[in-house]
Amino acid sequence: MRILVVEDDVKMAALLRRGLAEEGLSADIARTGDDALWMARATEYDAIVLDVMLPGVNGFDVCRQLRESGTWSPVLMLTARDAVLDRVTGLDAGADDYLTKPFSFAELLARLRALARRTPLERPAVLEVGDLRADPATRQVWRGGVAVALSSKEFALLETFMRRPGQVLSRFQLLEHCWDYAYENRSNVVDVYIRYLREKIDRPFDQDSIETVRGAGYRLRKDTGEGR
């Protein structure tokens, strides 16, 4: 999962980013409402953690503008005030859930996983392509009913493919979805993780699901599981 954290408090943003990274989730940080708007429109995020009190455009207006422009990433709003009016305003603006500060990171993580299960209809709770199944909420993977253990990055890569079966994804697109803006060592990391993924989901099952498209990138076959 790739998360956009919209938080102007530098220390809080850093703590959230570190905690999400330890759970294998990529996180980008926006400090202002304006930054959040362009980042959320430029990148497809699996969820947005959105503080209400922001410099410039506040969290309510950010959420409202995103929904009006057709951005439907699940939004978890953070508010420092446990007021019914704030919660109602946020939900009316299009937020999916809210947390009142201070909160425990474990609760935030649980709510993000719940949002992953409640994503829009085009994003099923359990992804299925051929005989491959993946559950974004629990990060479990099965091939032909057999459980396959993946690392956090391997799962992120597989999830990106499974949300776009048959679509050619460039290395840059894969980096965007599975790593964050701060990641600098971009030389061959995608190729390395593609190899890791093939070793786990293809070779033990005599399959060739992830195709290399010369000069373009990689593609997950829609008919994966039907043999070579």
PDB file of C-alpha atoms in Angstrom:
ATOM      1  CA  MET A   1       0.000   0.000   0.000  1.00  0.00           C
ATOM      2  CA  ARG A   2       1.097   3.546  -0.701  1.00  0.00           C
ATOM      3  CA  ILE A   3      -0.124   6.191   1.736  1.00  0.00           C
ATOM      4  CA  LEU A   4      -0.208   9.990   1.494  1.00  0.00           C
ATOM      5  CA  VAL A   5       0.259  11.585   4.920  1.00  0.00           C
ATOM      6  CA  VAL A   6      -0.921  15.205   5.035  1.00  0.00           C
ATOM      7  CA  GLU A   7       0.476  16.679   8.250  1.00  0.00           C
ATOM      8  CA  ASP A   8       2.199  20.029   8.851  1.00  0.00           C
ATOM      9  CA  ASP A   9       3.744  18.949  12.167  1.00  0.00           C
ATOM     10  CA  VAL A  10       7.223  17.815  11.117  1.00  0.00           C
ATOM     11  CA  LYS A  11       7.756  15.503  14.098  1.00  0.00           C
ATOM     12  CA  MET A  12       4.323  13.870  13.772  1.00  0.00           C
ATOM     13  CA  ALA A  13       4.775  13.384  10.017  1.00  0.00           C
ATOM     14  CA  ALA A  14       8.187  11.764  10.554  1.00  0.00           C
ATOM     15  CA  LEU A  15       6.803   9.410  13.215  1.00  0.00           C
ATOM     16  CA  LEU A  16       3.922   8.353  10.982  1.00  0.00           C
ATOM     17  CA  ARG A  17       6.225   7.796   8.027  1.00  0.00           C
ATOM     18  CA  ARG A  18       8.646   5.714  10.076  1.00  0.00           C
ATOM     19  CA  GLY A  19       5.863   3.630  11.589  1.00  0.00           C
ATOM     20  CA  LEU A  20       4.250   2.966   8.220  1.00  0.00           C
ATOM     21  CA  ALA A  21       7.628   2.034   6.724  1.00  0.00           C
ATOM     22  CA  GLU A  22       8.189  -0.493   9.520  1.00  0.00           C
ATOM     23  CA  GLU A  23       4.886  -2.094   8.497  1.00  0.00           C
ATOM     24  CA  GLY A  24       6.047  -2.292   4.883  1.00  0.00           C
ATOM     25  CA  LEU A  25       3.893   0.622   3.694  1.00  0.00           C
ATOM     26  CA  SER A  26       5.277   3.428   1.520  1.00  0.00           C
ATOM     27  CA  ALA A  27       4.403   6.936   2.683  1.00  0.00           C
ATOM     28  CA  ASP A  28       4.712  10.337   1.031  1.00  0.00           C
ATOM     29  CA  ILE A  29       4.416  13.521   3.095  1.00  0.00           C
ATOM     30  CA  ALA A  30       2.515  16.692   2.203  1.00  0.00           C
ATOM     31  CA  ARG A  31       2.927  19.684   4.554  1.00  0.00           C
ATOM     32  CA  THR A  32       0.136  21.884   3.184  1.00  0.00           C
ATOM     33  CA  GLY A  33      -3.318  21.476   1.715  1.00  0.00           C
ATOM     34  CA  ASP A  34      -2.126  22.721  -1.669  1.00  0.00           C
ATOM     35  CA  ASP A  35       0.685  20.143  -1.750  1.00  0.00           C
ATOM     36  CA  ALA A  36      -1.803  17.435  -0.784  1.00  0.00           C
ATOM     37  CA  LEU A  37      -4.120  18.361  -3.651  1.00  0.00           C
ATOM     38  CA  TRP A  38      -1.513  18.117  -6.398  1.00  0.00           C
ATOM     39  CA  MET A  39       0.140  15.001  -4.963  1.00  0.00           C
ATOM     40  CA  ALA A  40      -3.174  13.146  -4.562  1.00  0.00           C
ATOM     41  CA  ARG A  41      -4.172  14.043  -8.116  1.00  0.00           C
ATOM     42  CA  ALA A  42      -0.799  13.087  -9.572  1.00  0.00           C
ATOM     43  CA  THR A  43      -0.426   9.732  -7.800  1.00  0.00           C
ATOM     44  CA  GLU A  44      -2.903   6.940  -7.093  1.00  0.00           C
ATOM     45  CA  TYR A  45      -2.740   6.431  -3.317  1.00  0.00           C
ATOM     46  CA  ASP A  46      -4.259   3.473  -1.509  1.00  0.00           C
ATOM     47  CA  ALA A  47      -5.211   5.766   1.388  1.00  0.00           C
ATOM     48  CA  ILE A  48      -4.767   9.352   2.578  1.00  0.00           C
ATOM     49  CA  VAL A  49      -4.144  10.313   6.211  1.00  0.00           C
ATOM     50  CA  LEU A  50      -5.358  13.916   6.329  1.00  0.00           C
ATOM     51  CA  ASP A  51      -4.963  16.354   9.218  1.00  0.00           C
ATOM     52  CA  VAL A  52      -7.755  18.920   9.556  1.00  0.00           C
ATOM     53  CA  MET A  53      -5.616  21.856  10.701  1.00  0.00           C
ATOM     54  CA  LEU A  54      -3.324  22.744   7.807  1.00  0.00           C
ATOM     55  CA  PRO A  55      -1.751  26.004   6.614  1.00  0.00           C
ATOM     56  CA  GLY A  56      -3.667  27.441   3.672  1.00  0.00           C
ATOM     57  CA  VAL A  57      -6.351  25.020   2.516  1.00  0.00           C
ATOM     58  CA  ASN A  58      -7.670  23.079   5.522  1.00  0.00           C
ATOM     59  CA  GLY A  59      -8.266  19.332   5.618  1.00  0.00           C
ATOM     60  CA  PHE A  60     -12.026  19.605   5.124  1.00  0.00           C
ATOM     61  CA  ASP A  61     -11.585  21.627   1.933  1.00  0.00           C
ATOM     62  CA  VAL A  62      -8.803  19.346   0.689  1.00  0.00           C
ATOM     63  CA  CYS A  63     -11.080  16.327   1.041  1.00  0.00           C
ATOM     64  CA  ARG A  64     -14.008  18.126  -0.573  1.00  0.00           C
ATOM     65  CA  GLN A  65     -11.914  19.276  -3.554  1.00  0.00           C
ATOM     66  CA  LEU A  66     -10.442  15.814  -4.061  1.00  0.00           C
ATOM     67  CA  ARG A  67     -13.890  14.241  -4.170  1.00  0.00           C
ATOM     68  CA  GLU A  68     -15.170  16.931  -6.541  1.00  0.00           C
ATOM     69  CA  SER A  69     -12.246  16.283  -8.896  1.00  0.00           C
ATOM     70  CA  GLY A  70     -12.838  12.516  -8.921  1.00  0.00           C
ATOM     71  CA  THR A  71     -10.089  11.371  -6.533  1.00  0.00           C
ATOM     72  CA  TRP A  72     -11.573   8.543  -4.484  1.00  0.00           C
ATOM     73  CA  SER A  73      -8.649   7.277  -2.406  1.00  0.00           C
ATOM     74  CA  PRO A  74      -9.964   6.432   1.096  1.00  0.00           C
ATOM     75  CA  VAL A  75      -9.421   9.341   3.506  1.00  0.00           C
ATOM     76  CA  LEU A  76      -8.703   8.986   7.229  1.00  0.00           C
ATOM     77  CA  MET A  77      -9.007  12.425   8.838  1.00  0.00           C
ATOM     78  CA  LEU A  78      -7.052  13.458  11.933  1.00  0.00           C
ATOM     79  CA  THR A  79      -8.547  16.076  14.242  1.00  0.00           C
ATOM     80  CA  ALA A  80      -7.321  17.537  17.519  1.00  0.00           C
ATOM     81  CA  ARG A  81     -10.888  18.293  18.613  1.00  0.00           C
ATOM     82  CA  ASP A  82     -13.296  15.572  19.641  1.00  0.00           C
ATOM     83  CA  ALA A  83     -16.279  17.583  18.441  1.00  0.00           C
ATOM     84  CA  VAL A  84     -19.318  16.112  16.737  1.00  0.00           C
ATOM     85  CA  LEU A  85     -19.407  19.055  14.308  1.00  0.00           C
ATOM     86  CA  ASP A  86     -15.833  18.346  13.160  1.00  0.00           C
ATOM     87  CA  ARG A  87     -16.610  14.686  12.544  1.00  0.00           C
ATOM     88  CA  VAL A  88     -19.812  15.499  10.677  1.00  0.00           C
ATOM     89  CA  THR A  89     -18.050  18.150   8.575  1.00  0.00           C
ATOM     90  CA  GLY A  90     -15.292  15.701   7.662  1.00  0.00           C
ATOM     91  CA  LEU A  91     -17.659  12.897   6.731  1.00  0.00           C
ATOM     92  CA  ASP A  92     -19.835  15.293   4.728  1.00  0.00           C
ATOM     93  CA  ALA A  93     -16.709  16.446   2.877  1.00  0.00           C
ATOM     94  CA  GLY A  94     -16.122  12.869   1.736  1.00  0.00           C
ATOM     95  CA  ALA A  95     -13.860  11.406   4.434  1.00  0.00           C
ATOM     96  CA  ASP A  96     -14.184   7.679   5.105  1.00  0.00           C
ATOM     97  CA  ASP A  97     -13.089   7.657   8.748  1.00  0.00           C
ATOM     98  CA  TYR A  98     -11.539   9.880  11.417  1.00  0.00           C
ATOM     99  CA  LEU A  99      -9.209   9.718  14.416  1.00  0.00           C
ATOM    100  CA  THR A 100      -8.975  12.162  17.300  1.00  0.00           C
ATOM    101  CA  LYS A 101      -5.511  13.237  18.485  1.00  0.00           C
ATOM    102  CA  PRO A 102      -3.779  11.908  20.469  1.00  0.00           C
ATOM    103  CA  PHE A 103      -4.127   8.407  19.070  1.00  0.00           C
ATOM    104  CA  SER A 104      -2.156   5.177  19.122  1.00  0.00           C
ATOM    105  CA  PHE A 105      -0.300   4.170  15.981  1.00  0.00           C
ATOM    106  CA  ALA A 106      -1.777   0.676  16.302  1.00  0.00           C
ATOM    107  CA  GLU A 107      -5.279   2.137  15.984  1.00  0.00           C
ATOM    108  CA  LEU A 108      -4.320   4.245  12.969  1.00  0.00           C
ATOM    109  CA  LEU A 109      -2.856   1.166  11.300  1.00  0.00           C
ATOM    110  CA  ALA A 110      -5.970  -0.883  12.057  1.00  0.00           C
ATOM    111  CA  ARG A 111      -8.186   1.824  10.569  1.00  0.00           C
ATOM    112  CA  LEU A 112      -6.049   2.002   7.427  1.00  0.00           C
ATOM    113  CA  ARG A 113      -6.371  -1.760   6.995  1.00  0.00           C
ATOM    114  CA  ALA A 114     -10.116  -1.481   7.489  1.00  0.00           C
ATOM    115  CA  LEU A 115     -10.231   1.204   4.795  1.00  0.00           C
ATOM    116  CA  ALA A 116      -8.343  -1.137   2.473  1.00  0.00           C
ATOM    117  CA  ARG A 117     -11.197  -3.588   2.880  1.00  0.00           C
ATOM    118  CA  ARG A 118     -13.775  -0.867   2.244  1.00  0.00           C
ATOM    119  CA  THR A 119     -12.214   0.609  -0.891  1.00  0.00           C
ATOM    120  CA  PRO A 120     -14.416   1.421  -3.917  1.00  0.00           C
ATOM    121  CA  LEU A 121     -16.089  -1.334  -5.915  1.00  0.00           C
ATOM    122  CA  GLU A 122     -13.346  -1.430  -8.517  1.00  0.00           C
ATOM    123  CA  ARG A 123     -10.946  -2.489  -5.745  1.00  0.00           C
ATOM    124  CA  PRO A 124     -12.103  -5.833  -4.338  1.00  0.00           C
ATOM    125  CA  ALA A 125     -11.121  -6.732  -0.770  1.00  0.00           C
ATOM    126  CA  VAL A 126      -9.300  -9.821  -2.069  1.00  0.00           C
ATOM    127  CA  LEU A 127      -7.586  -9.477  -5.440  1.00  0.00           C
ATOM    128  CA  GLU A 128      -7.800 -12.389  -7.876  1.00  0.00           C
ATOM    129  CA  VAL A 129      -5.997 -12.878 -11.183  1.00  0.00           C
ATOM    130  CA  GLY A 130      -6.121 -16.417 -12.512  1.00  0.00           C
ATOM    131  CA  ASP A 131      -5.081 -18.716  -9.676  1.00  0.00           C
ATOM    132  CA  LEU A 132      -3.326 -15.887  -7.809  1.00  0.00           C
ATOM    133  CA  ARG A 133      -5.113 -14.397  -4.794  1.00  0.00           C
ATOM    134  CA  ALA A 134      -3.882 -11.554  -2.574  1.00  0.00           C
ATOM    135  CA  ASP A 135      -5.478  -9.915   0.452  1.00  0.00           C
ATOM    136  CA  PRO A 136      -4.253  -6.290   0.833  1.00  0.00           C
ATOM    137  CA  ALA A 137      -5.577  -6.075   4.390  1.00  0.00           C
ATOM    138  CA  THR A 138      -3.581  -9.042   5.719  1.00  0.00           C
ATOM    139  CA  ARG A 139      -0.894  -9.144   2.988  1.00  0.00           C
ATOM    140  CA  GLN A 140      -1.468 -12.846   2.451  1.00  0.00           C
ATOM    141  CA  VAL A 141      -0.931 -14.449  -0.959  1.00  0.00           C
ATOM    142  CA  TRP A 142      -2.051 -17.783  -2.391  1.00  0.00           C
ATOM    143  CA  ARG A 143      -1.194 -19.499  -5.660  1.00  0.00           C
ATOM    144  CA  GLY A 144      -3.584 -22.281  -6.582  1.00  0.00           C
ATOM    145  CA  GLY A 145      -4.698 -22.369  -2.952  1.00  0.00           C
ATOM    146  CA  VAL A 146      -1.121 -22.687  -1.641  1.00  0.00           C
ATOM    147  CA  ALA A 147       0.040 -19.914   0.711  1.00  0.00           C
ATOM    148  CA  VAL A 148       3.091 -17.973  -0.494  1.00  0.00           C
ATOM    149  CA  ALA A 149       5.142 -15.863   1.940  1.00  0.00           C
ATOM    150  CA  LEU A 150       6.250 -12.512   0.519  1.00  0.00           C
ATOM    151  CA  SER A 151       8.232  -9.643   1.992  1.00  0.00           C
ATOM    152  CA  SER A 152       6.513  -6.271   2.313  1.00  0.00           C
ATOM    153  CA  LYS A 153       8.033  -4.888  -0.899  1.00  0.00           C
ATOM    154  CA  GLU A 154       7.363  -8.095  -2.816  1.00  0.00           C
ATOM    155  CA  PHE A 155       3.720  -7.890  -1.771  1.00  0.00           C
ATOM    156  CA  ALA A 156       3.519  -4.212  -2.752  1.00  0.00           C
ATOM    157  CA  LEU A 157       4.876  -5.095  -6.191  1.00  0.00           C
ATOM    158  CA  LEU A 158       2.485  -8.012  -6.664  1.00  0.00           C
ATOM    159  CA  GLU A 159      -0.476  -5.912  -5.486  1.00  0.00           C
ATOM    160  CA  THR A 160       0.392  -3.219  -8.031  1.00  0.00           C
ATOM    161  CA  PHE A 161       0.393  -5.806 -10.827  1.00  0.00           C
ATOM    162  CA  MET A 162      -2.802  -7.492  -9.642  1.00  0.00           C
ATOM    163  CA  ARG A 163      -4.704  -4.211  -9.647  1.00  0.00           C
ATOM    164  CA  ARG A 164      -3.742  -3.802 -13.319  1.00  0.00           C
ATOM    165  CA  PRO A 165      -3.700  -7.281 -14.918  1.00  0.00           C
ATOM    166  CA  GLY A 166      -2.580  -7.289 -18.530  1.00  0.00           C
ATOM    167  CA  GLN A 167      -1.326  -3.702 -18.317  1.00  0.00           C
ATOM    168  CA  VAL A 168       2.322  -2.944 -19.103  1.00  0.00           C
ATOM    169  CA  LEU A 169       3.892  -1.065 -16.190  1.00  0.00           C
ATOM    170  CA  SER A 170       7.158   0.799 -16.632  1.00  0.00           C
ATOM    171  CA  ARG A 171       9.916   0.694 -14.040  1.00  0.00           C
ATOM    172  CA  PHE A 172       9.083   4.299 -13.152  1.00  0.00           C
ATOM    173  CA  GLN A 173       5.416   3.442 -12.544  1.00  0.00           C
ATOM    174  CA  LEU A 174       6.402   0.517 -10.329  1.00  0.00           C
ATOM    175  CA  LEU A 175       8.792   2.735  -8.376  1.00  0.00           C
ATOM    176  CA  GLU A 176       6.015   5.299  -7.915  1.00  0.00           C
ATOM    177  CA  HIS A 177       3.596   2.752  -6.496  1.00  0.00           C
ATOM    178  CA  CYS A 178       5.942   0.613  -4.396  1.00  0.00           C
ATOM    179  CA  TRP A 179       8.567   3.081  -3.194  1.00  0.00           C
ATOM    180  CA  ASP A 180       8.218   6.689  -2.080  1.00  0.00           C
ATOM    181  CA  TYR A 181       9.432  10.023  -3.400  1.00  0.00           C
ATOM    182  CA  ALA A 182      12.386  10.030  -0.987  1.00  0.00           C
ATOM    183  CA  TYR A 183      13.781   6.758  -2.344  1.00  0.00           C
ATOM    184  CA  GLU A 184      17.014   7.526  -4.202  1.00  0.00           C
ATOM    185  CA  ASN A 185      18.698   4.187  -4.988  1.00  0.00           C
ATOM    186  CA  ARG A 186      16.589   3.574  -8.081  1.00  0.00           C
ATOM    187  CA  SER A 187      19.148   1.976 -10.411  1.00  0.00           C
ATOM    188  CA  ASN A 188      17.954  -1.628 -10.644  1.00  0.00           C
ATOM    189  CA  VAL A 189      15.766  -2.150  -7.577  1.00  0.00           C
ATOM    190  CA  VAL A 190      12.668  -2.962  -9.660  1.00  0.00           C
ATOM    191  CA  ASP A 191      14.477  -5.649 -11.658  1.00  0.00           C
ATOM    192  CA  VAL A 192      15.862  -7.165  -8.450  1.00  0.00           C
ATOM    193  CA  TYR A 193      12.428  -7.387  -6.823  1.00  0.00           C
ATOM    194  CA  ILE A 194      10.823  -8.728  -9.987  1.00  0.00           C
ATOM    195  CA  ARG A 195      13.360 -11.555  -9.804  1.00  0.00           C
ATOM    196  CA  TYR A 196      12.556 -12.158  -6.126  1.00  0.00           C
ATOM    197  CA  LEU A 197       8.831 -12.225  -6.923  1.00  0.00           C
ATOM    198  CA  ARG A 198       9.252 -14.684  -9.794  1.00  0.00           C
ATOM    199  CA  GLU A 199      11.265 -16.990  -7.538  1.00  0.00           C
ATOM    200  CA  LYS A 200       8.316 -17.179  -5.141  1.00  0.00           C
ATOM    201  CA  ILE A 201       5.116 -17.022  -7.195  1.00  0.00           C
ATOM    202  CA  ASP A 202       6.229 -18.532 -10.512  1.00  0.00           C
ATOM    203  CA  ARG A 203       9.131 -20.979 -10.427  1.00  0.00           C
ATOM    204  CA  PRO A 204       7.827 -23.277  -7.644  1.00  0.00           C
ATOM    205  CA  PHE A 205       4.549 -23.584  -9.579  1.00  0.00           C
ATOM    206  CA  ASP A 206       6.062 -23.910 -13.073  1.00  0.00           C
ATOM    207  CA  GLN A 207       4.443 -20.640 -14.151  1.00  0.00           C
ATOM    208  CA  ASP A 208       5.542 -17.534 -16.020  1.00  0.00           C
ATOM    209  CA  SER A 209       3.087 -14.906 -14.799  1.00  0.00           C
ATOM    210  CA  ILE A 210       5.195 -11.759 -14.951  1.00  0.00           C
ATOM    211  CA  GLU A 211       6.274 -10.998 -18.502  1.00  0.00           C
ATOM    212  CA  THR A 212       9.127  -8.725 -19.500  1.00  0.00           C
ATOM    213  CA  VAL A 213       8.023  -6.341 -22.247  1.00  0.00           C
ATOM    214  CA  ARG A 214      11.234  -5.260 -23.940  1.00  0.00           C
ATOM    215  CA  GLY A 215      11.801  -1.514 -23.790  1.00  0.00           C
ATOM    216  CA  ALA A 216       8.553  -0.911 -21.889  1.00  0.00           C
ATOM    217  CA  GLY A 217       8.475  -2.688 -18.530  1.00  0.00           C
ATOM    218  CA  TYR A 218       6.618  -5.637 -17.056  1.00  0.00           C
ATOM    219  CA  ARG A 219       3.124  -7.111 -17.252  1.00  0.00           C
ATOM    220  CA  LEU A 220       1.113  -9.610 -15.195  1.00  0.00           C
ATOM    221  CA  ARG A 221      -0.639 -12.028 -17.537  1.00  0.00           C
ATOM    222  CA  LYS A 222      -4.419 -12.060 -17.202  1.00  0.00           C
ATOM    223  CA  ASP A 223      -4.425 -15.820 -17.824  1.00  0.00           C
ATOM    224  CA  THR A 224      -1.838 -16.516 -15.132  1.00  0.00           C
ATOM    225  CA  GLY A 225      -2.132 -20.031 -13.755  1.00  0.00           C
ATOM    226  CA  GLU A 226      -3.046 -21.654 -17.058  1.00  0.00           C
ATOM    227  CA  GLY A 227       0.478 -22.861 -17.697  1.00  0.00           C
ATOM    228  CA  ARG A 228       3.293 -21.583 -19.855  1.00  0.00           C
TER     229      ARG A 228
END
